[in-house]
Amino acid sequence: GATALTTVILGEGIEVIGEAAFFHAVKLNAITLPTTLKTIGEDAFNDTSLTSLNIPPSVTSIGPKAFLRAPIESLVMGGMIEDLTSGAFTGRGTVNGVWQDFSICTTLRSAQLNLISIPAQLFYRCFELTELYLGDSVETIGNSAFYEASGLTSLSIPNSVTEIGEGAFRSSGLVSLTIPTSVQVVGEEAFAYSAVESLDLGLGVTELANGAFRGIPINVAVIPKSVEILGNTVFDFVGKVAIIVESLEGDIEQFSSSSFGSNTQVFYCLATNTDSDYYPDCIDDDDDNDG
C-alpha cells in the first residue's frame, strides 16, 4: 500500500494529482513532480515524510492541506500559482482561527519563491527559516508573509517588487535592508521591531505607512525625495536617531512631527554630499570625511 512508499517519480504528461492521492504515505520522503503538472489536490501528500519539495512552474493550484504535516525543510515554489489554499503546508497551528500555509512551521529552513505574489501569512512565525530567495517575478509581498521569521537575517529584495504588505517582515531577524527603486509602498509596520541596523530606501518609494520601521535599532535613516506620504510614528521607539529628509526645496518641513516618533532629530536638506561620506552636507558641513 501507499504506506510503504519511500520514493515516487511522476512521469511527464500528468496534470493532476488527485485528492488524498498519497495521504498517510508516512515513509514517502522523496517526490519528483513533472513539468506538466497543474493541480495538486486536497490532502494529496498529507502526513508524508517529505523534507524537500520542488513545485514546478506549471502548477497553478495547490489544494487545502496538500502537504499538511509534511516536515519540509527546503522549498522551491515557482511560476503561476493562482490558488494557494490556506493550510496547504502547515503542520502546527492557525492564525486567527484559520489554517495558514506554512504558519508556525518548525522544520522549514530554506525557500526559493518565484511567484508573482507571495500570499499573506505564508511563512507566519517560521522561526527556523534562514535562507530565502525571491525571484525577479515577485511583485507583491503579502501582509505578515514573514512575520516573526526571526532566523531570517538577510534578504535581497528583487527590483520587481512594487509593494511590501502590512507586517510583512515584522519582528524578523533582518539586519541590513535595501529597498529597491521598484518599491512604491512599504506597508504599516512592514519591518517594525525587526533587527534592521542599516537601511537604504530606494528612490522610488512614495509611501511609508504607519510604523513601517517602528522599533528598529538604527542610528541614521534617509527618506528619499520620492516619498509623498509618511504615516504616523514611522520611526518610533528606535532610540536616538537622525532622520534625513531629502527635500526638493531645502530646509522646508514637509511632514508632520508625528511621522517620526519620539527621540528623533529630523533634518530637511537638499541631497548634496561633497565629502563622499554617508551624511548630506546639511548636517555634516565640516567636509572632512569623518561623518
PDB file of C-alpha atoms in Angstrom:
ATOM      1  CA  GLY A   1       0.000   0.000   0.000  1.00  0.00           C
ATOM      2  CA  ALA A   2       0.877   3.666  -0.065  1.00  0.00           C
ATOM      3  CA  THR A   3       2.201   3.495   3.483  1.00  0.00           C
ATOM      4  CA  ALA A   4       5.257   1.560   2.235  1.00  0.00           C
ATOM      5  CA  LEU A   5       6.261   4.044  -0.479  1.00  0.00           C
ATOM      6  CA  THR A   6       9.576   5.848   0.023  1.00  0.00           C
ATOM      7  CA  THR A   7      10.217   7.443  -3.386  1.00  0.00           C
ATOM      8  CA  VAL A   8       7.852   8.491  -6.176  1.00  0.00           C
ATOM      9  CA  ILE A   9       8.694   9.773  -9.665  1.00  0.00           C
ATOM     10  CA  LEU A  10       5.683  11.018 -11.608  1.00  0.00           C
ATOM     11  CA  GLY A  11       6.039  10.910 -15.384  1.00  0.00           C
ATOM     12  CA  GLU A  12       5.660  13.767 -17.826  1.00  0.00           C
ATOM     13  CA  GLY A  13       2.105  14.230 -19.047  1.00  0.00           C
ATOM     14  CA  ILE A  14       0.483  14.066 -15.632  1.00  0.00           C
ATOM     15  CA  GLU A  15      -1.500  17.251 -14.987  1.00  0.00           C
ATOM     16  CA  VAL A  16      -3.441  16.471 -11.813  1.00  0.00           C
ATOM     17  CA  ILE A  17      -2.592  14.762  -8.539  1.00  0.00           C
ATOM     18  CA  GLY A  18      -5.935  13.867  -7.060  1.00  0.00           C
ATOM     19  CA  GLU A  19      -7.386  14.311  -3.610  1.00  0.00           C
ATOM     20  CA  ALA A  20      -5.563  12.273  -0.939  1.00  0.00           C
ATOM     21  CA  ALA A  21      -3.508  10.506  -3.630  1.00  0.00           C
ATOM     22  CA  PHE A  22      -0.618   9.864  -1.234  1.00  0.00           C
ATOM     23  CA  PHE A  23      -2.398  10.530   2.031  1.00  0.00           C
ATOM     24  CA  HIS A  24      -0.667   8.924   5.029  1.00  0.00           C
ATOM     25  CA  ALA A  25       2.232   7.607   2.939  1.00  0.00           C
ATOM     26  CA  VAL A  26       4.264   8.051   6.088  1.00  0.00           C
ATOM     27  CA  LYS A  27       7.545   6.713   4.635  1.00  0.00           C
ATOM     28  CA  LEU A  28       7.438   8.828   1.473  1.00  0.00           C
ATOM     29  CA  ASN A  29      10.477  11.112   1.687  1.00  0.00           C
ATOM     30  CA  ALA A  30      11.178  11.959  -1.972  1.00  0.00           C
ATOM     31  CA  ILE A  31       8.923  13.030  -4.841  1.00  0.00           C
ATOM     32  CA  THR A  32       9.685  14.217  -8.375  1.00  0.00           C
ATOM     33  CA  LEU A  33       6.877  16.263  -9.900  1.00  0.00           C
ATOM     34  CA  PRO A  34       6.561  16.546 -13.703  1.00  0.00           C
ATOM     35  CA  THR A  35       6.772  19.843 -15.566  1.00  0.00           C
ATOM     36  CA  THR A  36       3.273  19.204 -16.930  1.00  0.00           C
ATOM     37  CA  LEU A  37       1.636  19.221 -13.501  1.00  0.00           C
ATOM     38  CA  LYS A  38      -1.086  21.845 -12.977  1.00  0.00           C
ATOM     39  CA  THR A  39      -3.063  20.835  -9.889  1.00  0.00           C
ATOM     40  CA  ILE A  40      -2.172  19.255  -6.557  1.00  0.00           C
ATOM     41  CA  GLY A  41      -5.350  18.174  -4.820  1.00  0.00           C
ATOM     42  CA  GLU A  42      -6.571  18.385  -1.246  1.00  0.00           C
ATOM     43  CA  ASP A  43      -4.647  16.162   1.193  1.00  0.00           C
ATOM     44  CA  ALA A  44      -2.542  14.870  -1.720  1.00  0.00           C
ATOM     45  CA  PHE A  45       0.611  14.492   0.397  1.00  0.00           C
ATOM     46  CA  ASN A  46      -0.899  14.932   3.830  1.00  0.00           C
ATOM     47  CA  ASP A  47       1.045  13.112   6.555  1.00  0.00           C
ATOM     48  CA  THR A  48       4.049  12.138   4.444  1.00  0.00           C
ATOM     49  CA  SER A  49       7.743  12.436   5.316  1.00  0.00           C
ATOM     50  CA  LEU A  50       8.765  14.794   2.516  1.00  0.00           C
ATOM     51  CA  THR A  51      11.655  17.037   3.543  1.00  0.00           C
ATOM     52  CA  SER A  52      12.473  18.615   0.169  1.00  0.00           C
ATOM     53  CA  LEU A  53       9.923  19.901  -2.318  1.00  0.00           C
ATOM     54  CA  ASN A  54      10.312  21.415  -5.779  1.00  0.00           C
ATOM     55  CA  ILE A  55       6.998  22.594  -7.210  1.00  0.00           C
ATOM     56  CA  PRO A  56       7.365  23.146 -10.971  1.00  0.00           C
ATOM     57  CA  PRO A  57       6.324  26.426 -12.626  1.00  0.00           C
ATOM     58  CA  SER A  58       3.427  24.689 -14.371  1.00  0.00           C
ATOM     59  CA  VAL A  59       1.463  24.277 -11.124  1.00  0.00           C
ATOM     60  CA  THR A  60      -1.381  26.775 -10.748  1.00  0.00           C
ATOM     61  CA  SER A  61      -3.359  25.291  -7.851  1.00  0.00           C
ATOM     62  CA  ILE A  62      -2.462  23.650  -4.539  1.00  0.00           C
ATOM     63  CA  GLY A  63      -5.382  22.360  -2.513  1.00  0.00           C
ATOM     64  CA  PRO A  64      -6.147  22.523   1.215  1.00  0.00           C
ATOM     65  CA  LYS A  65      -3.833  20.504   3.454  1.00  0.00           C
ATOM     66  CA  ALA A  66      -1.972  19.209   0.389  1.00  0.00           C
ATOM     67  CA  PHE A  67       1.277  18.961   2.375  1.00  0.00           C
ATOM     68  CA  LEU A  68      -0.153  19.116   5.883  1.00  0.00           C
ATOM     69  CA  ARG A  69       2.261  17.730   8.494  1.00  0.00           C
ATOM     70  CA  ALA A  70       4.996  17.065   5.923  1.00  0.00           C
ATOM     71  CA  PRO A  71       8.298  18.055   7.632  1.00  0.00           C
ATOM     72  CA  ILE A  72       9.511  20.135   4.671  1.00  0.00           C
ATOM     73  CA  GLU A  73      12.916  21.742   5.226  1.00  0.00           C
ATOM     74  CA  SER A  74      13.647  23.030   1.707  1.00  0.00           C
ATOM     75  CA  LEU A  75      11.061  24.501  -0.667  1.00  0.00           C
ATOM     76  CA  VAL A  76      11.247  25.712  -4.257  1.00  0.00           C
ATOM     77  CA  MET A  77       7.988  27.196  -5.486  1.00  0.00           C
ATOM     78  CA  GLY A  78       7.594  28.962  -8.793  1.00  0.00           C
ATOM     79  CA  GLY A  79       5.508  30.010 -11.691  1.00  0.00           C
ATOM     80  CA  MET A  80       1.891  30.979 -11.934  1.00  0.00           C
ATOM     81  CA  ILE A  81       0.301  29.631  -8.761  1.00  0.00           C
ATOM     82  CA  GLU A  82      -3.093  31.306  -8.699  1.00  0.00           C
ATOM     83  CA  ASP A  83      -4.750  29.273  -5.963  1.00  0.00           C
ATOM     84  CA  LEU A  84      -2.646  28.567  -2.895  1.00  0.00           C
ATOM     85  CA  THR A  85      -5.160  27.490  -0.303  1.00  0.00           C
ATOM     86  CA  SER A  86      -4.736  28.339   3.355  1.00  0.00           C
ATOM     87  CA  GLY A  87      -3.427  25.309   5.160  1.00  0.00           C
ATOM     88  CA  ALA A  88      -1.681  23.822   2.137  1.00  0.00           C
ATOM     89  CA  PHE A  89       1.540  23.203   4.045  1.00  0.00           C
ATOM     90  CA  THR A  90       1.093  23.995   7.693  1.00  0.00           C
ATOM     91  CA  GLY A  91       1.619  21.430  10.376  1.00  0.00           C
ATOM     92  CA  ARG A  92       1.293  23.246  13.639  1.00  0.00           C
ATOM     93  CA  GLY A  93      -1.362  25.880  14.053  1.00  0.00           C
ATOM     94  CA  THR A  94      -3.761  28.554  12.950  1.00  0.00           C
ATOM     95  CA  VAL A  95      -3.733  32.319  12.587  1.00  0.00           C
ATOM     96  CA  ASN A  96      -6.933  33.925  13.841  1.00  0.00           C
ATOM     97  CA  GLY A  97      -8.636  30.544  13.646  1.00  0.00           C
ATOM     98  CA  VAL A  98      -7.673  29.904  10.011  1.00  0.00           C
ATOM     99  CA  TRP A  99      -5.115  27.304   8.938  1.00  0.00           C
ATOM    100  CA  GLN A 100      -2.398  29.125   7.027  1.00  0.00           C
ATOM    101  CA  ASP A 101       0.153  27.882   4.545  1.00  0.00           C
ATOM    102  CA  PHE A 102       3.456  27.464   6.362  1.00  0.00           C
ATOM    103  CA  SER A 103       2.352  29.235   9.529  1.00  0.00           C
ATOM    104  CA  ILE A 104       4.109  28.324  12.768  1.00  0.00           C
ATOM    105  CA  CYS A 105       6.289  25.864  10.855  1.00  0.00           C
ATOM    106  CA  THR A 106       9.167  24.295  12.739  1.00  0.00           C
ATOM    107  CA  THR A 107      11.107  22.485  10.012  1.00  0.00           C
ATOM    108  CA  LEU A 108      11.410  24.858   7.051  1.00  0.00           C
ATOM    109  CA  ARG A 109      14.972  26.140   6.675  1.00  0.00           C
ATOM    110  CA  SER A 110      15.150  27.440   3.084  1.00  0.00           C
ATOM    111  CA  ALA A 111      12.697  28.652   0.462  1.00  0.00           C
ATOM    112  CA  GLN A 112      13.029  29.796  -3.129  1.00  0.00           C
ATOM    113  CA  LEU A 113       9.959  31.662  -4.354  1.00  0.00           C
ATOM    114  CA  ASN A 114       9.407  32.530  -7.988  1.00  0.00           C
ATOM    115  CA  LEU A 115       5.794  33.557  -7.538  1.00  0.00           C
ATOM    116  CA  ILE A 116       4.212  36.782  -8.738  1.00  0.00           C
ATOM    117  CA  SER A 117       2.523  37.445  -5.418  1.00  0.00           C
ATOM    118  CA  ILE A 118       3.587  35.997  -2.073  1.00  0.00           C
ATOM    119  CA  PRO A 119       0.382  35.237  -0.140  1.00  0.00           C
ATOM    120  CA  ALA A 120      -0.389  36.782   3.224  1.00  0.00           C
ATOM    121  CA  GLN A 121       0.937  34.886   6.254  1.00  0.00           C
ATOM    122  CA  LEU A 122       2.661  32.313   4.030  1.00  0.00           C
ATOM    123  CA  PHE A 123       5.593  31.911   6.433  1.00  0.00           C
ATOM    124  CA  TYR A 124       3.996  33.400   9.545  1.00  0.00           C
ATOM    125  CA  ARG A 125       6.201  32.715  12.593  1.00  0.00           C
ATOM    126  CA  CYS A 126       8.562  30.387  10.738  1.00  0.00           C
ATOM    127  CA  PHE A 127      11.359  30.846  13.234  1.00  0.00           C
ATOM    128  CA  GLU A 128      13.723  28.361  11.577  1.00  0.00           C
ATOM    129  CA  LEU A 129      13.662  29.929   8.101  1.00  0.00           C
ATOM    130  CA  THR A 130      17.215  31.173   7.486  1.00  0.00           C
ATOM    131  CA  GLU A 131      17.604  31.191   3.697  1.00  0.00           C
ATOM    132  CA  LEU A 132      15.136  32.956   1.420  1.00  0.00           C
ATOM    133  CA  TYR A 133      15.439  33.684  -2.290  1.00  0.00           C
ATOM    134  CA  LEU A 134      12.854  35.834  -4.044  1.00  0.00           C
ATOM    135  CA  GLY A 135      12.857  35.563  -7.827  1.00  0.00           C
ATOM    136  CA  ASP A 136      12.560  38.569 -10.106  1.00  0.00           C
ATOM    137  CA  SER A 137       8.966  37.590 -10.854  1.00  0.00           C
ATOM    138  CA  VAL A 138       7.804  38.676  -7.388  1.00  0.00           C
ATOM    139  CA  GLU A 139       5.749  41.879  -7.461  1.00  0.00           C
ATOM    140  CA  THR A 140       3.985  41.935  -4.096  1.00  0.00           C
ATOM    141  CA  ILE A 141       4.771  40.563  -0.648  1.00  0.00           C
ATOM    142  CA  GLY A 142       1.602  39.898   1.317  1.00  0.00           C
ATOM    143  CA  ASN A 143       0.604  41.002   4.801  1.00  0.00           C
ATOM    144  CA  SER A 144       2.526  39.218   7.570  1.00  0.00           C
ATOM    145  CA  ALA A 145       4.119  36.919   4.980  1.00  0.00           C
ATOM    146  CA  PHE A 146       7.328  36.596   7.034  1.00  0.00           C
ATOM    147  CA  TYR A 147       6.025  37.822  10.376  1.00  0.00           C
ATOM    148  CA  GLU A 148       8.415  36.833  13.196  1.00  0.00           C
ATOM    149  CA  ALA A 149      10.770  34.967  10.861  1.00  0.00           C
ATOM    150  CA  SER A 150      13.428  35.618  13.467  1.00  0.00           C
ATOM    151  CA  GLY A 151      16.017  33.322  11.881  1.00  0.00           C
ATOM    152  CA  LEU A 152      15.984  35.305   8.638  1.00  0.00           C
ATOM    153  CA  THR A 153      18.906  37.735   8.907  1.00  0.00           C
ATOM    154  CA  SER A 154      19.486  38.693   5.268  1.00  0.00           C
ATOM    155  CA  LEU A 155      17.399  39.066   2.133  1.00  0.00           C
ATOM    156  CA  SER A 156      17.789  40.508  -1.342  1.00  0.00           C
ATOM    157  CA  ILE A 157      14.517  42.079  -2.434  1.00  0.00           C
ATOM    158  CA  PRO A 158      14.365  41.937  -6.247  1.00  0.00           C
ATOM    159  CA  ASN A 159      13.842  45.026  -8.361  1.00  0.00           C
ATOM    160  CA  SER A 160      10.460  43.683  -9.448  1.00  0.00           C
ATOM    161  CA  VAL A 161       8.719  44.180  -6.100  1.00  0.00           C
ATOM    162  CA  THR A 162       6.360  47.171  -6.015  1.00  0.00           C
ATOM    163  CA  GLU A 163       4.612  46.712  -2.671  1.00  0.00           C
ATOM    164  CA  ILE A 164       5.551  45.265   0.702  1.00  0.00           C
ATOM    165  CA  GLY A 165       2.485  44.471   2.766  1.00  0.00           C
ATOM    166  CA  GLU A 166       1.442  45.255   6.305  1.00  0.00           C
ATOM    167  CA  GLY A 167       3.630  43.489   8.866  1.00  0.00           C
ATOM    168  CA  ALA A 168       5.372  41.544   6.096  1.00  0.00           C
ATOM    169  CA  PHE A 169       8.686  41.295   7.983  1.00  0.00           C
ATOM    170  CA  ARG A 170       7.578  42.478  11.414  1.00  0.00           C
ATOM    171  CA  SER A 171       9.861  41.156  14.165  1.00  0.00           C
ATOM    172  CA  SER A 172      12.057  39.353  11.642  1.00  0.00           C
ATOM    173  CA  GLY A 173      15.802  38.901  12.064  1.00  0.00           C
ATOM    174  CA  LEU A 174      16.788  41.106   9.105  1.00  0.00           C
ATOM    175  CA  VAL A 175      19.892  43.144   9.954  1.00  0.00           C
ATOM    176  CA  SER A 176      20.640  45.018   6.725  1.00  0.00           C
ATOM    177  CA  LEU A 177      17.844  46.179   4.461  1.00  0.00           C
ATOM    178  CA  THR A 178      17.880  47.652   0.972  1.00  0.00           C
ATOM    179  CA  ILE A 179      14.537  48.630  -0.535  1.00  0.00           C
ATOM    180  CA  PRO A 180      14.941  48.682  -4.343  1.00  0.00           C
ATOM    181  CA  THR A 181      13.770  51.566  -6.510  1.00  0.00           C
ATOM    182  CA  SER A 182      10.861  49.478  -7.803  1.00  0.00           C
ATOM    183  CA  VAL A 183       9.117  49.505  -4.419  1.00  0.00           C
ATOM    184  CA  GLN A 184       6.468  52.210  -4.137  1.00  0.00           C
ATOM    185  CA  VAL A 185       4.648  51.288  -0.930  1.00  0.00           C
ATOM    186  CA  VAL A 186       6.006  49.989   2.371  1.00  0.00           C
ATOM    187  CA  GLY A 187       3.018  48.888   4.428  1.00  0.00           C
ATOM    188  CA  GLU A 188       2.075  49.520   8.033  1.00  0.00           C
ATOM    189  CA  GLU A 189       4.627  48.002  10.440  1.00  0.00           C
ATOM    190  CA  ALA A 190       6.188  46.162   7.494  1.00  0.00           C
ATOM    191  CA  PHE A 191       9.581  45.994   9.246  1.00  0.00           C
ATOM    192  CA  ALA A 192       8.583  47.079  12.745  1.00  0.00           C
ATOM    193  CA  TYR A 193      10.602  45.607  15.615  1.00  0.00           C
ATOM    194  CA  SER A 194      12.916  43.774  13.236  1.00  0.00           C
ATOM    195  CA  ALA A 195      16.693  43.737  13.753  1.00  0.00           C
ATOM    196  CA  VAL A 196      17.476  46.242  10.972  1.00  0.00           C
ATOM    197  CA  GLU A 197      20.616  48.270  11.746  1.00  0.00           C
ATOM    198  CA  SER A 198      21.276  49.539   8.211  1.00  0.00           C
ATOM    199  CA  LEU A 199      18.506  50.905   5.997  1.00  0.00           C
ATOM    200  CA  ASP A 200      18.680  52.040   2.378  1.00  0.00           C
ATOM    201  CA  LEU A 201      15.402  53.293   0.929  1.00  0.00           C
ATOM    202  CA  GLY A 202      15.283  53.351  -2.847  1.00  0.00           C
ATOM    203  CA  LEU A 203      14.410  56.440  -4.856  1.00  0.00           C
ATOM    204  CA  GLY A 204      11.016  55.146  -5.884  1.00  0.00           C
ATOM    205  CA  VAL A 205       9.258  54.762  -2.561  1.00  0.00           C
ATOM    206  CA  THR A 206       6.233  57.069  -2.451  1.00  0.00           C
ATOM    207  CA  GLU A 207       4.573  55.868   0.757  1.00  0.00           C
ATOM    208  CA  LEU A 208       5.871  54.748   4.140  1.00  0.00           C
ATOM    209  CA  ALA A 209       2.850  53.685   6.174  1.00  0.00           C
ATOM    210  CA  ASN A 210       2.261  53.976   9.930  1.00  0.00           C
ATOM    211  CA  GLY A 211       5.038  52.439  11.992  1.00  0.00           C
ATOM    212  CA  ALA A 212       6.796  50.965   8.957  1.00  0.00           C
ATOM    213  CA  PHE A 213      10.153  50.926  10.773  1.00  0.00           C
ATOM    214  CA  ARG A 214       8.990  51.313  14.351  1.00  0.00           C
ATOM    215  CA  GLY A 215      11.394  49.900  16.904  1.00  0.00           C
ATOM    216  CA  ILE A 216      14.344  49.066  14.638  1.00  0.00           C
ATOM    217  CA  PRO A 217      17.878  49.685  16.037  1.00  0.00           C
ATOM    218  CA  ILE A 218      19.219  52.248  13.557  1.00  0.00           C
ATOM    219  CA  ASN A 219      21.131  55.486  14.110  1.00  0.00           C
ATOM    220  CA  VAL A 220      20.538  57.178  10.761  1.00  0.00           C
ATOM    221  CA  ALA A 221      17.745  56.936   8.203  1.00  0.00           C
ATOM    222  CA  VAL A 222      17.470  58.778   4.899  1.00  0.00           C
ATOM    223  CA  ILE A 223      13.998  59.392   3.496  1.00  0.00           C
ATOM    224  CA  PRO A 224      14.317  59.854  -0.272  1.00  0.00           C
ATOM    225  CA  LYS A 225      12.756  62.789  -2.060  1.00  0.00           C
ATOM    226  CA  SER A 226      10.315  60.442  -3.822  1.00  0.00           C
ATOM    227  CA  VAL A 227       8.324  59.933  -0.595  1.00  0.00           C
ATOM    228  CA  GLU A 228       4.981  61.738  -0.719  1.00  0.00           C
ATOM    229  CA  ILE A 229       3.067  60.027   2.084  1.00  0.00           C
ATOM    230  CA  LEU A 230       4.604  59.462   5.502  1.00  0.00           C
ATOM    231  CA  GLY A 231       2.444  57.776   8.115  1.00  0.00           C
ATOM    232  CA  ASN A 232       2.487  58.266  11.869  1.00  0.00           C
ATOM    233  CA  THR A 233       5.406  57.151  14.062  1.00  0.00           C
ATOM    234  CA  VAL A 234       7.257  55.588  11.146  1.00  0.00           C
ATOM    235  CA  PHE A 235      10.458  55.527  13.212  1.00  0.00           C
ATOM    236  CA  ASP A 236       9.035  55.497  16.740  1.00  0.00           C
ATOM    237  CA  PHE A 237      10.828  53.641  19.564  1.00  0.00           C
ATOM    238  CA  VAL A 238      14.099  53.332  17.678  1.00  0.00           C
ATOM    239  CA  GLY A 239      16.275  55.100  20.227  1.00  0.00           C
ATOM    240  CA  LYS A 240      18.149  58.264  19.321  1.00  0.00           C
ATOM    241  CA  VAL A 241      18.139  58.516  15.547  1.00  0.00           C
ATOM    242  CA  ALA A 242      18.863  61.156  12.918  1.00  0.00           C
ATOM    243  CA  ILE A 243      16.244  61.280  10.187  1.00  0.00           C
ATOM    244  CA  ILE A 244      17.457  62.931   6.991  1.00  0.00           C
ATOM    245  CA  VAL A 245      14.701  64.010   4.624  1.00  0.00           C
ATOM    246  CA  GLU A 246      15.911  64.608   1.092  1.00  0.00           C
ATOM    247  CA  SER A 247      13.982  67.729   0.253  1.00  0.00           C
ATOM    248  CA  LEU A 248      13.461  69.189  -3.189  1.00  0.00           C
ATOM    249  CA  GLU A 249      13.379  72.675  -1.684  1.00  0.00           C
ATOM    250  CA  GLY A 250      15.908  72.530   1.106  1.00  0.00           C
ATOM    251  CA  ASP A 251      15.068  73.311   4.720  1.00  0.00           C
ATOM    252  CA  ILE A 252      11.285  73.167   4.493  1.00  0.00           C
ATOM    253  CA  GLU A 253       9.351  70.917   6.851  1.00  0.00           C
ATOM    254  CA  GLN A 254       7.014  68.920   4.648  1.00  0.00           C
ATOM    255  CA  PHE A 255       5.985  66.160   7.074  1.00  0.00           C
ATOM    256  CA  SER A 256       4.299  66.254  10.466  1.00  0.00           C
ATOM    257  CA  SER A 257       6.486  65.679  13.511  1.00  0.00           C
ATOM    258  CA  SER A 258       4.142  62.808  14.426  1.00  0.00           C
ATOM    259  CA  SER A 259       5.571  60.898  11.475  1.00  0.00           C
ATOM    260  CA  PHE A 260       8.899  60.369  13.189  1.00  0.00           C
ATOM    261  CA  GLY A 261       8.069  59.449  16.756  1.00  0.00           C
ATOM    262  CA  SER A 262       9.939  60.310  19.922  1.00  0.00           C
ATOM    263  CA  ASN A 263      13.679  60.818  20.382  1.00  0.00           C
ATOM    264  CA  THR A 264      14.371  61.603  16.729  1.00  0.00           C
ATOM    265  CA  GLN A 265      16.278  64.500  15.227  1.00  0.00           C
ATOM    266  CA  VAL A 266      14.993  65.463  11.796  1.00  0.00           C
ATOM    267  CA  PHE A 267      16.991  67.290   9.128  1.00  0.00           C
ATOM    268  CA  TYR A 268      15.406  68.627   5.943  1.00  0.00           C
ATOM    269  CA  CYS A 269      18.038  69.220   3.315  1.00  0.00           C
ATOM    270  CA  LEU A 270      18.982  69.095  -0.321  1.00  0.00           C
ATOM    271  CA  ALA A 271      20.531  65.753  -1.168  1.00  0.00           C
ATOM    272  CA  THR A 272      24.067  67.020  -1.726  1.00  0.00           C
ATOM    273  CA  ASN A 273      27.180  65.358  -0.413  1.00  0.00           C
ATOM    274  CA  THR A 274      30.614  66.792  -1.192  1.00  0.00           C
ATOM    275  CA  ASP A 275      32.844  64.736   1.066  1.00  0.00           C
ATOM    276  CA  SER A 276      31.764  61.233  -0.014  1.00  0.00           C
ATOM    277  CA  ASP A 277      30.629  60.068   3.390  1.00  0.00           C
ATOM    278  CA  TYR A 278      27.169  58.923   4.417  1.00  0.00           C
ATOM    279  CA  TYR A 279      25.787  62.248   5.622  1.00  0.00           C
ATOM    280  CA  PRO A 280      24.497  65.027   3.363  1.00  0.00           C
ATOM    281  CA  ASP A 281      26.209  68.377   3.852  1.00  0.00           C
ATOM    282  CA  CYS A 282      23.248  69.910   5.657  1.00  0.00           C
ATOM    283  CA  ILE A 283      24.185  68.029   8.826  1.00  0.00           C
ATOM    284  CA  ASP A 284      27.857  67.367   8.072  1.00  0.00           C
ATOM    285  CA  ASP A 285      29.322  70.665   6.931  1.00  0.00           C
ATOM    286  CA  ASP A 286      32.907  70.064   8.055  1.00  0.00           C
ATOM    287  CA  ASP A 287      33.624  68.240   4.772  1.00  0.00           C
ATOM    288  CA  ASP A 288      36.409  66.148   6.270  1.00  0.00           C
ATOM    289  CA  ASN A 289      35.087  62.638   5.631  1.00  0.00           C
ATOM    290  CA  ASP A 290      34.772  61.840   9.305  1.00  0.00           C
ATOM    291  CA  GLY A 291      30.967  61.646   9.291  1.00  0.00           C
TER     292      GLY A 291
END
